[in-house]
Short mmCIF file of C-alpha atoms in Angstrom, two decimals:
data_model
loop_
_atom_site.label_atom_id
_atom_site.label_comp_id
_atom_site.label_asym_id
_atom_site.label_seq_id
_atom_site.Cartn_x
_atom_site.Cartn_y
_atom_site.Cartn_z
CA MET M 1439 115.05 -2.55 -66.38
CA ALA M 1440 110.61 -4.78 -66.39
CA ARG M 1441 109.87 -5.71 -68.99
CA VAL M 1442 106.11 -5.58 -69.34
CA GLU M 1443 103.84 -7.15 -71.32
CA PHE M 1444 99.51 -7.78 -72.63
CA ALA M 1445 98.14 -11.11 -74.47
CA ALA M 1446 96.74 -10.63 -77.51
CA ALA M 1447 93.20 -10.59 -75.70
CA LEU M 1448 93.13 -7.22 -74.54
CA GLN M 1449 95.16 -5.68 -77.49
CA ARG M 1450 92.59 -7.14 -79.56
CA HIS M 1451 90.38 -4.39 -78.12
CA VAL M 1452 92.39 -1.35 -76.97
CA HIS M 1453 96.47 -0.83 -78.28
CA CYS M 1454 99.20 -2.13 -75.49
CA ALA M 1455 102.43 -2.09 -76.50
CA ALA M 1456 104.98 -4.75 -74.63
CA GLN M 1457 106.83 -2.19 -72.89
CA GLN M 1458 109.92 -1.54 -71.40
CA VAL M 1459 109.46 0.58 -67.67
CA GLU M 1460 111.39 1.41 -64.50
CA ALA M 1461 109.60 0.36 -61.34
CA ARG M 1462 109.82 -1.60 -57.91
CA THR M 1463 106.63 -2.37 -57.10
CA VAL M 1464 103.47 -4.25 -60.83
CA ARG M 1465 102.09 -1.24 -59.13
CA GLU M 1466 104.64 0.87 -60.22
CA ALA M 1467 105.38 -1.26 -63.52
CA LEU M 1468 101.10 -0.22 -63.88
CA ASP M 1469 101.48 2.99 -63.40
CA ALA M 1470 105.00 3.97 -66.14
CA VAL M 1471 103.40 1.79 -68.26
CA PHE M 1472 99.32 4.00 -68.25
CA ALA M 1473 101.41 7.17 -68.49
CA GLN M 1474 101.90 6.10 -71.51
CA GLN M 1475 98.69 4.42 -72.80
CA GLY M 1476 95.89 5.73 -70.51
CA ALA M 1477 93.06 4.11 -72.11
CA LEU M 1478 94.73 0.77 -70.61
CA ARG M 1479 94.60 1.89 -66.77
CA SER M 1480 89.93 0.34 -67.11
CA TYR M 1481 91.25 -3.14 -68.50
CA VAL M 1482 93.49 -4.48 -66.00
CA LEU M 1483 92.01 -2.17 -62.07
CA ASP M 1484 88.53 -2.09 -61.22
CA ASP M 1485 87.28 0.98 -60.05
CA GLN M 1486 88.77 0.92 -56.13
CA ALA M 1487 91.87 -0.01 -58.57
CA ALA M 1488 92.45 -3.22 -57.71
CA LEU M 1489 93.09 -5.81 -60.55
CA ARG M 1490 90.52 -6.60 -62.35
CA ARG M 1491 88.85 -9.73 -60.93
CA HIS M 1492 89.29 -11.73 -64.14
CA VAL M 1493 92.66 -11.35 -64.56
CA ALA M 1494 96.06 -12.00 -63.92
CA ILE M 1495 99.77 -10.95 -63.45
CA PHE M 1496 102.47 -13.19 -63.95
CA ILE M 1497 105.58 -11.80 -62.92
CA ASP M 1498 108.13 -14.58 -63.96
CA GLY M 1499 106.00 -17.20 -64.04
CA GLU M 1500 105.13 -16.79 -61.04
CA GLN M 1501 101.32 -15.75 -59.63
CA LEU M 1502 100.78 -12.28 -58.44
CA ARG M 1503 100.43 -12.16 -54.43
CA ASP M 1504 99.25 -9.12 -53.38
CA ARG M 1505 96.06 -8.26 -56.16
CA ARG M 1506 94.67 -4.95 -54.28
CA GLN M 1507 97.17 -3.01 -53.35
CA LEU M 1508 99.99 -4.30 -56.30
CA SER M 1509 102.89 -3.87 -53.81
CA ASP M 1510 104.49 -7.19 -55.20
CA ARG M 1511 108.35 -6.41 -55.76
CA VAL M 1512 109.73 -6.53 -59.04
CA HIS M 1513 113.40 -6.71 -59.49
CA ALA M 1514 115.63 -4.58 -62.64
CA ASP M 1515 114.71 -6.95 -65.69
CA ALA M 1516 111.92 -8.57 -64.44
CA GLN M 1517 109.58 -10.42 -67.49
CA ILE M 1518 105.14 -8.74 -66.21
CA TYR M 1519 102.81 -10.69 -67.97
CA VAL M 1520 99.20 -8.71 -67.88
CA VAL M 1521 96.55 -11.56 -69.13
CA GLN M 1522 93.08 -13.08 -68.51
CA ALA M 1523 91.68 -15.36 -67.00
CA LEU M 1524 89.92 -18.01 -68.46
CA SER M 1525 86.09 -17.68 -68.23
CA GLY M 1526 83.39 -17.69 -70.21
CA GLY M 1527 82.10 -19.49 -72.58
CA MET P 60 55.69 2.79 -86.92
CA ALA P 61 58.64 2.12 -85.89
CA THR P 62 61.91 0.64 -89.01
CA ARG P 63 64.65 0.60 -86.44
CA ILE P 64 65.43 -2.42 -83.65
CA LEU P 65 68.51 -2.82 -80.57
CA VAL P 66 69.32 -6.22 -80.39
CA GLY P 67 71.72 -6.75 -77.16
CA THR P 68 73.02 -10.09 -77.20
CA ARG P 69 75.60 -11.88 -74.69
CA LYS P 70 77.93 -12.25 -78.44
CA GLY P 71 77.54 -8.21 -80.56
CA LEU P 72 75.47 -5.67 -80.85
CA PHE P 73 72.97 -6.65 -83.52
CA VAL P 74 70.72 -3.76 -85.46
CA LEU P 75 67.92 -5.11 -86.83
CA GLN P 76 66.55 -2.92 -90.43
CA LYS P 77 62.48 -2.67 -92.34
CA ASP P 78 63.91 -3.14 -95.40
CA PHE P 79 61.80 -0.87 -98.91
CA ALA P 80 59.79 -4.98 -99.66
CA GLY P 81 58.77 -4.16 -96.18
CA VAL P 82 61.12 -7.22 -94.35
CA TRP P 83 63.30 -6.86 -91.10
CA GLN P 84 66.82 -7.80 -92.27
CA VAL P 85 70.07 -7.68 -89.53
CA ALA P 86 71.07 -4.26 -91.04
CA SER P 87 74.38 -4.72 -89.37
CA THR P 88 76.41 -6.37 -86.86
CA HIS P 89 78.83 -4.09 -84.04
CA PHE P 90 81.51 -5.86 -81.27
CA LEU P 91 80.16 -8.92 -82.17
CA GLY P 92 81.79 -11.75 -79.97
CA ASP P 93 81.56 -9.31 -77.23
CA PRO P 94 78.36 -8.76 -74.18
CA ILE P 95 76.09 -6.37 -75.28
CA SER P 96 74.23 -5.91 -71.30
CA MET P 97 72.03 -2.69 -72.59
CA ALA P 98 71.93 0.27 -75.91
CA LEU P 99 70.12 2.75 -76.53
CA TYR P 100 69.10 5.63 -79.40
CA ASP P 101 68.86 9.16 -77.99
CA ALA P 102 65.98 10.00 -79.99
CA ARG P 103 67.74 14.03 -79.54
CA ASP P 104 70.44 13.73 -81.22
CA ASP P 105 70.12 10.91 -82.66
CA SER P 106 73.33 9.39 -81.33
CA LEU P 107 73.86 4.75 -80.95
CA HIS P 108 74.36 4.05 -77.50
CA ALA P 109 75.98 0.16 -76.77
CA ALA P 110 77.10 -0.18 -73.08
CA LEU P 111 79.67 -3.86 -73.28
CA ASN P 112 80.87 -6.17 -70.19
CA LEU P 113 84.07 -7.61 -71.51
CA GLY P 114 84.35 -11.25 -69.36
CA HIS P 115 87.66 -9.47 -68.89
CA PHE P 116 88.09 -6.70 -68.84
CA GLY P 117 85.74 -4.23 -67.17
CA VAL P 118 82.79 -2.20 -69.06
CA LYS P 119 82.95 -0.42 -71.71
CA MET P 120 80.92 1.95 -72.69
CA ARG P 121 80.72 2.93 -77.00
CA ARG P 122 79.41 5.87 -79.11
CA SER P 123 78.58 5.80 -82.72
CA ARG P 124 77.19 9.39 -84.38
CA ASP P 125 76.72 8.09 -87.75
CA GLY P 126 74.16 5.67 -87.20
CA GLY P 127 76.81 2.44 -86.17
CA ASN P 128 79.38 3.14 -89.34
CA SER P 129 81.96 3.88 -86.95
CA TRP P 130 81.89 4.20 -82.88
CA ASP P 131 83.79 6.28 -79.98
CA GLU P 132 85.40 4.59 -76.52
CA THR P 133 83.57 7.27 -74.86
CA ALA P 134 82.98 7.34 -70.91
CA VAL P 135 82.85 4.45 -68.30
CA PRO P 136 80.14 4.84 -65.48
CA VAL P 137 83.13 5.56 -61.94
CA TYR P 138 82.57 4.43 -58.19
CA PRO P 139 84.72 7.03 -56.23
CA PRO P 140 87.51 5.19 -54.00
CA GLN P 141 85.55 2.79 -51.15
CA PRO P 142 86.14 4.60 -47.86
CA GLN P 143 87.33 2.06 -44.96
CA GLU P 144 84.79 3.71 -43.30
CA ALA P 145 82.06 2.39 -44.94
CA LYS P 146 81.33 -0.50 -43.36
CA ASP P 147 79.13 -1.79 -47.27
CA GLU P 148 79.57 -5.26 -47.64
CA THR P 149 78.92 -4.18 -51.53
CA PRO P 150 82.00 -3.61 -53.29
CA TRP P 151 81.59 -0.19 -54.67
CA THR P 152 83.34 -1.22 -58.35
CA LEU P 153 80.60 -2.13 -61.56
CA SER P 154 80.42 -4.29 -62.69
CA GLN P 155 77.72 -3.87 -65.39
CA ILE P 156 75.97 -1.61 -67.31
CA TRP P 157 71.79 -2.31 -66.37
CA SER P 158 69.18 0.56 -67.45
CA LEU P 159 70.05 3.20 -70.11
CA GLU P 160 67.57 5.89 -70.68
CA THR P 161 67.62 10.08 -72.04
CA GLY P 162 66.61 12.37 -69.29
CA GLY P 163 63.79 13.77 -71.14
CA ALA P 164 63.75 15.63 -73.99
CA ASP P 165 64.47 19.79 -72.41
CA ARG P 166 67.67 17.80 -71.48
CA PRO P 167 69.36 17.47 -74.35
CA GLY P 168 72.37 15.40 -73.16
CA THR P 169 71.04 13.88 -69.69
CA LEU P 170 71.79 10.30 -69.59
CA TRP P 171 70.75 8.07 -66.52
CA ALA P 172 72.77 5.04 -65.98
CA GLY P 173 71.43 1.56 -63.53
CA THR P 174 73.90 -0.31 -62.34
CA LEU P 175 75.49 -3.56 -61.26
CA PRO P 176 76.34 -3.30 -58.25
CA GLY P 177 73.43 -0.58 -57.39
CA GLY P 178 74.69 3.12 -58.35
CA LEU P 179 72.43 5.53 -60.12
CA PHE P 180 74.81 7.53 -62.74
CA VAL P 181 74.17 10.77 -64.46
CA SER P 182 75.73 11.85 -67.41
CA ARG P 183 74.90 15.19 -68.61
CA ASP P 184 76.69 15.54 -71.82
CA SER P 185 75.95 12.75 -73.61
CA GLY P 186 77.83 10.09 -71.82
CA ASP P 187 81.04 11.56 -72.62
CA SER P 188 81.54 12.35 -68.39
CA TRP P 189 79.53 9.91 -65.03
CA GLU P 190 78.20 10.47 -62.12
CA LEU P 191 77.28 8.75 -58.85
CA VAL P 192 74.24 9.87 -57.46
CA ARG P 193 75.19 9.53 -53.88
CA SER P 194 71.83 11.44 -52.71
CA LEU P 195 70.81 7.49 -53.66
CA TRP P 196 74.22 5.02 -53.09
CA ASP P 197 73.73 7.25 -49.84
CA LYS P 198 70.50 5.75 -48.12
CA PRO P 199 70.88 4.49 -45.47
CA GLU P 200 68.15 1.85 -47.00
CA ARG P 201 70.88 0.99 -49.42
CA LYS P 202 71.76 -0.98 -47.27
CA LYS P 203 69.01 -3.86 -46.97
CA TRP P 204 69.42 -4.52 -50.66
CA PHE P 205 70.05 -7.75 -52.18
CA GLY P 206 70.74 -9.23 -55.44
CA GLY P 207 68.19 -11.17 -57.51
CA GLY P 208 69.53 -13.35 -60.43
CA TYR P 209 73.52 -11.96 -59.84
CA ASP P 210 75.70 -11.35 -56.41
CA SER P 211 74.52 -7.56 -55.70
CA PRO P 212 71.26 -5.18 -56.18
CA GLY P 213 71.39 -3.08 -59.66
CA ILE P 214 68.65 -0.92 -61.09
CA HIS P 215 67.53 -2.06 -63.90
CA SER P 216 64.36 0.36 -64.93
CA ILE P 217 64.49 3.49 -64.83
CA ALA P 218 61.31 5.85 -65.77
CA VAL P 219 61.36 9.25 -66.77
CA ASP P 220 58.27 10.87 -66.70
CA PRO P 221 58.09 12.75 -69.85
CA ARG P 222 55.61 15.91 -68.38
CA HIS P 223 58.48 16.50 -66.07
CA SER P 224 61.63 15.89 -66.97
CA ASP P 225 62.66 16.19 -62.98
CA SER P 226 60.52 13.52 -61.44
CA VAL P 227 62.58 9.71 -62.53
CA SER P 228 61.61 6.05 -61.32
CA VAL P 229 63.88 3.57 -60.47
CA GLY P 230 63.30 -0.18 -60.20
CA VAL P 231 66.32 -1.33 -58.10
CA SER P 232 67.11 -6.15 -57.80
CA CYS P 233 66.54 -5.80 -55.16
CA GLY P 234 65.77 -2.64 -53.38
CA GLY P 235 61.88 -1.39 -54.92
CA VAL P 236 61.21 1.16 -56.16
CA TRP P 237 62.63 4.69 -55.77
CA HIS P 238 61.31 8.18 -56.51
CA THR P 239 62.63 11.22 -57.64
CA ASP P 240 61.00 14.98 -58.56
CA ASP P 241 64.06 17.68 -58.03
CA ALA P 242 66.47 15.97 -61.00
CA GLY P 243 67.82 13.18 -57.77
CA ALA P 244 68.46 15.90 -55.30
CA THR P 245 66.00 13.75 -52.75
CA TRP P 246 64.66 10.52 -53.37
CA GLN P 247 61.76 8.40 -51.92
CA LEU P 248 60.51 5.10 -51.11
CA ARG P 249 57.23 3.48 -52.84
CA ALA P 250 57.29 -0.13 -52.85
CA SER P 251 54.18 0.50 -50.43
CA GLY P 252 51.55 -2.76 -51.98
CA MET P 253 54.89 -4.81 -53.34
CA TYR P 254 54.54 -8.08 -51.30
CA ALA P 255 57.69 -10.89 -50.98
CA ASP P 256 55.83 -13.76 -49.87
CA TYR P 257 60.01 -15.51 -50.36
CA MET P 258 61.06 -13.39 -47.72
CA PRO P 259 60.33 -14.19 -43.91
CA GLU P 260 57.03 -13.06 -42.88
CA GLU P 261 57.80 -9.97 -41.40
CA LEU P 262 59.23 -8.66 -43.44
CA ARG P 263 57.42 -9.30 -46.95
CA GLY P 264 55.44 -6.31 -46.72
CA ASP P 265 58.79 -3.67 -47.02
CA PRO P 266 59.09 -1.92 -49.69
CA SER P 267 62.58 -1.74 -49.25
CA ILE P 268 63.52 -5.45 -50.50
CA GLN P 269 61.05 -5.67 -52.78
CA ASP P 270 62.11 -7.53 -56.29
CA PRO P 271 60.35 -5.79 -59.43
CA HIS P 272 62.32 -7.16 -61.96
CA ARG P 273 61.18 -4.82 -64.82
CA LEU P 274 59.44 -0.93 -64.14
CA VAL P 275 57.60 0.64 -67.25
CA ARG P 276 55.62 4.63 -67.25
CA CYS P 277 52.78 5.17 -70.03
CA ALA P 278 54.36 7.64 -71.82
CA SER P 279 50.54 9.58 -72.47
CA ALA P 280 49.09 9.14 -68.71
CA PRO P 281 52.92 8.73 -67.27
CA ASP P 282 51.36 8.15 -63.86
CA ALA P 283 50.87 4.56 -64.52
CA LEU P 284 53.11 1.95 -63.52
CA TRP P 285 53.27 -1.91 -63.77
CA VAL P 286 56.09 -4.17 -62.39
CA GLN P 287 56.87 -7.52 -63.16
CA HIS P 288 57.75 -7.85 -60.03
CA HIS P 289 58.98 -11.82 -58.88
CA CYS P 290 56.32 -11.83 -56.69
CA GLY P 291 53.60 -11.30 -59.67
CA ILE P 292 52.75 -8.02 -61.26
CA PHE P 293 51.26 -5.46 -59.75
CA ARG P 294 50.17 -2.03 -61.01
CA SER P 295 50.17 1.57 -59.49
CA ARG P 296 47.48 4.41 -61.33
CA ASP P 297 48.88 7.05 -58.38
CA ASP P 298 52.54 7.61 -59.70
CA GLY P 299 54.01 4.85 -58.04
CA ARG P 300 52.83 5.60 -54.28
CA SER P 301 50.67 2.02 -54.02
CA TRP P 302 50.46 -0.92 -55.89
CA GLN P 303 47.84 -2.99 -56.95
CA GLN P 304 48.84 -6.68 -57.56
CA ILE P 305 46.93 -8.67 -60.53
CA TYR P 306 45.72 -11.98 -60.88
CA ALA P 307 47.23 -13.81 -64.43
CA GLN P 308 47.10 -16.53 -66.09
CA PRO P 309 48.83 -18.79 -67.08
CA SER P 310 51.48 -17.14 -65.15
CA ALA P 311 51.97 -13.91 -63.32
CA PHE P 312 55.66 -14.89 -62.54
CA GLY P 313 57.93 -13.57 -65.40
CA PHE P 314 60.29 -10.22 -65.85
CA ALA P 315 59.22 -8.72 -69.07
CA VAL P 316 56.37 -5.69 -68.71
CA ALA P 317 55.84 -3.22 -72.25
CA VAL P 318 53.40 -0.51 -71.84
CA HIS P 319 51.05 1.09 -74.47
CA PRO P 320 52.17 4.39 -74.74
CA GLN P 321 49.35 5.47 -74.85
CA TYR P 322 46.82 2.92 -73.22
CA PRO P 323 47.94 2.62 -70.00
CA ASP P 324 45.13 -0.15 -69.63
CA THR P 325 46.82 -1.82 -71.94
CA ALA P 326 49.84 -3.93 -71.10
CA TRP P 327 52.26 -7.01 -72.19
CA PHE P 328 54.32 -9.63 -70.45
CA VAL P 329 56.39 -12.73 -70.67
CA PRO P 330 54.77 -15.97 -68.56
CA ALA P 331 57.29 -18.01 -67.69
CA VAL P 332 56.52 -20.99 -64.87
CA LYS P 333 57.48 -19.75 -61.91
CA ASP P 334 60.07 -18.52 -59.32
CA ALA P 335 62.00 -22.38 -59.79
CA LEU P 336 60.80 -23.19 -62.47
CA ARG P 337 61.31 -21.36 -65.52
CA VAL P 338 60.54 -22.19 -68.60
CA PRO P 339 57.72 -21.41 -70.38
CA VAL P 340 53.47 -22.75 -69.05
CA ASN P 341 53.21 -26.46 -70.57
CA ASN P 342 56.44 -25.35 -72.52
CA GLN P 343 53.90 -23.02 -74.03
CA PHE P 344 55.48 -20.81 -75.53
CA VAL P 345 52.80 -17.61 -75.10
CA VAL P 346 52.57 -13.68 -74.73
CA THR P 347 50.16 -13.10 -72.30
CA ARG P 348 48.45 -8.35 -72.46
CA THR P 349 45.33 -6.50 -70.74
CA ARG P 350 43.95 -4.22 -72.52
CA ASP P 351 41.85 -3.75 -68.93
CA GLY P 352 44.22 -2.50 -66.56
CA GLY P 353 44.37 -6.96 -65.67
CA GLN P 354 40.95 -7.52 -64.63
CA THR P 355 42.00 -10.00 -67.31
CA PHE P 356 43.68 -10.48 -69.61
CA GLU P 357 44.21 -12.66 -73.00
CA THR P 358 46.35 -15.54 -74.27
CA LEU P 359 49.21 -14.34 -77.53
CA ARG P 360 50.10 -16.70 -79.25
CA ASN P 361 49.82 -17.06 -82.95
CA GLY P 362 53.40 -17.27 -84.18
CA LEU P 363 54.76 -18.42 -80.70
CA PRO P 364 56.62 -21.70 -80.60
CA GLN P 365 53.51 -24.33 -79.11
CA GLY P 366 56.41 -27.30 -78.04
CA PRO P 367 58.46 -27.71 -76.36
CA ALA P 368 59.61 -24.57 -75.77
CA TYR P 369 61.60 -23.29 -73.03
CA ASP P 370 62.69 -19.24 -74.27
CA LEU P 371 62.71 -17.29 -71.34
CA VAL P 372 62.11 -13.20 -72.76
CA TYR P 373 64.69 -11.63 -69.87
CA ARG P 374 63.69 -7.78 -68.63
CA HIS P 375 65.06 -5.89 -71.46
CA GLY P 376 63.97 -9.09 -73.43
CA LEU P 377 60.69 -6.41 -74.41
CA ASP P 378 59.60 -2.85 -75.86
CA VAL P 379 57.16 -1.70 -77.88
CA ASP P 380 56.71 0.96 -80.55
CA ALA P 381 55.86 4.59 -80.17
CA SER P 382 52.72 3.56 -82.43
CA GLY P 383 51.81 0.83 -80.02
CA ASP P 384 51.07 -1.63 -82.43
CA ALA P 385 55.09 -2.76 -82.57
CA LEU P 386 56.27 -5.31 -80.34
CA VAL P 387 59.74 -6.76 -80.21
CA MET P 388 61.13 -9.21 -77.96
CA GLY P 389 64.26 -11.95 -77.20
CA SER P 390 64.93 -14.85 -75.19
CA THR P 391 67.92 -16.04 -74.09
CA THR P 392 67.89 -19.07 -76.19
CA GLY P 393 68.35 -16.67 -79.13
CA SER P 394 65.46 -16.30 -80.47
CA LEU P 395 63.01 -13.24 -81.11
CA TRP P 396 59.60 -11.72 -82.30
CA ILE P 397 57.79 -9.07 -84.00
CA SER P 398 54.83 -8.45 -83.76
CA GLU P 399 52.88 -5.88 -85.44
CA ASN P 400 49.51 -6.23 -83.91
CA GLY P 401 49.57 -5.78 -80.81
CA GLY P 402 51.60 -8.81 -80.11
CA ASP P 403 48.36 -11.12 -82.21
CA ASP P 404 50.35 -12.29 -84.04
CA TRP P 405 54.35 -13.06 -84.36
CA LEU P 406 57.06 -12.58 -86.41
CA TRP P 407 59.47 -15.86 -85.79
CA PHE P 408 62.07 -13.24 -86.96
CA SER P 409 65.08 -15.47 -86.17
CA ASP P 410 65.89 -18.39 -83.63
CA ASN P 411 69.43 -18.68 -84.15
CA LEU P 412 70.33 -15.24 -82.21
CA PRO P 413 73.13 -15.20 -79.40
CA PRO P 414 71.48 -15.14 -75.81
CA ILE P 415 69.27 -11.85 -75.84
CA TYR P 416 70.24 -9.40 -73.00
CA CYS P 417 67.66 -6.48 -73.67
CA ALA P 418 65.49 -5.85 -77.80
CA ARG P 419 64.27 -2.73 -77.88
CA PHE P 420 62.68 -0.13 -80.68
CA ALA P 421 65.44 2.70 -82.19
#
């Protein structure tokens, strides 16, 4: 199963424990997480269900390519890491 | 006179309270570190609302029913799916709550929220759910709106008519002033007389591209509106049907305006040099006040830094209380002042707050 993990900066705002999920794409992986932790969805995705502009996702160390559809494939034991982009002051 | 002030800043919400000795104090701090784009007190149900704009994780709404001791996460306005055929340059995604107002004494639970990128939302249940006001969003003229200070246009002012809660005027940067008399079912553009000197000549008088920085309505004479516009000061005596330009010294450029709740001819402004130089004139920070409808202005400086000072008061950084005597003013430099005699004298409360986005009596 793929493992989805969230950066500490996000955990400050909303409960988001790491989860093991069955998924073929990043979209499926996140949907599986949101099914368990619904409040998390709007922190990661925008109104159009695209990845928020200042959030990044890495799959086994590779940055997500399809930020709109989240169609990047994930393999069975992928490590998916959701992290805030660096900005602000 | 008011005894509580909400101060929304880049790094938290500060609640100021007057103590038993009559001294203003920071009574509590909330959401420290998080940007607060707008805060609201709803006297109808004694609730507080805060709009957070988390840089990475989007807009979040919080509501307190116990004076700020505890906060609940409430619904966030969400734009509907953007149709492919819409051919809209503006993304249908919320980027900021820019204004938040109660919907009138006889409409308990109704809240209005103005947003970037330009959608007006309404809640009928104190913020438990929100609905995009499609009648305004779908206006063809919206495609002419453009951003002023932000990438996308936004609604920064919502002025409900206290005589008739279905009548609401909203100020759009940059998109003029829009008015409804039927609670948002239909809208009319009301910016005739405004003038935008930075536009190509043929568009300067176009009502739908005007940049009112802030729109306020007189509580006891609701047909009286004041606008601090990008290109100066404008006032209306007929509920926005026509606007007259007002000339002021030392400058008519600025963002904020407040109108006296009883006297429609009395209004306050916080001038900066000009569009391209947004600092106080001569580096002396002042407030201007008219008490004759804009024919003359007084320059108020007692208690304000007379130099060198570079404070700028943003559009929601100035407020007057229901008595008309108390004023609060917060700057993007993190300074905050309070006056209790209509601006004649100012108490310099702090110059070490984070950049102030909004300051309002509650």
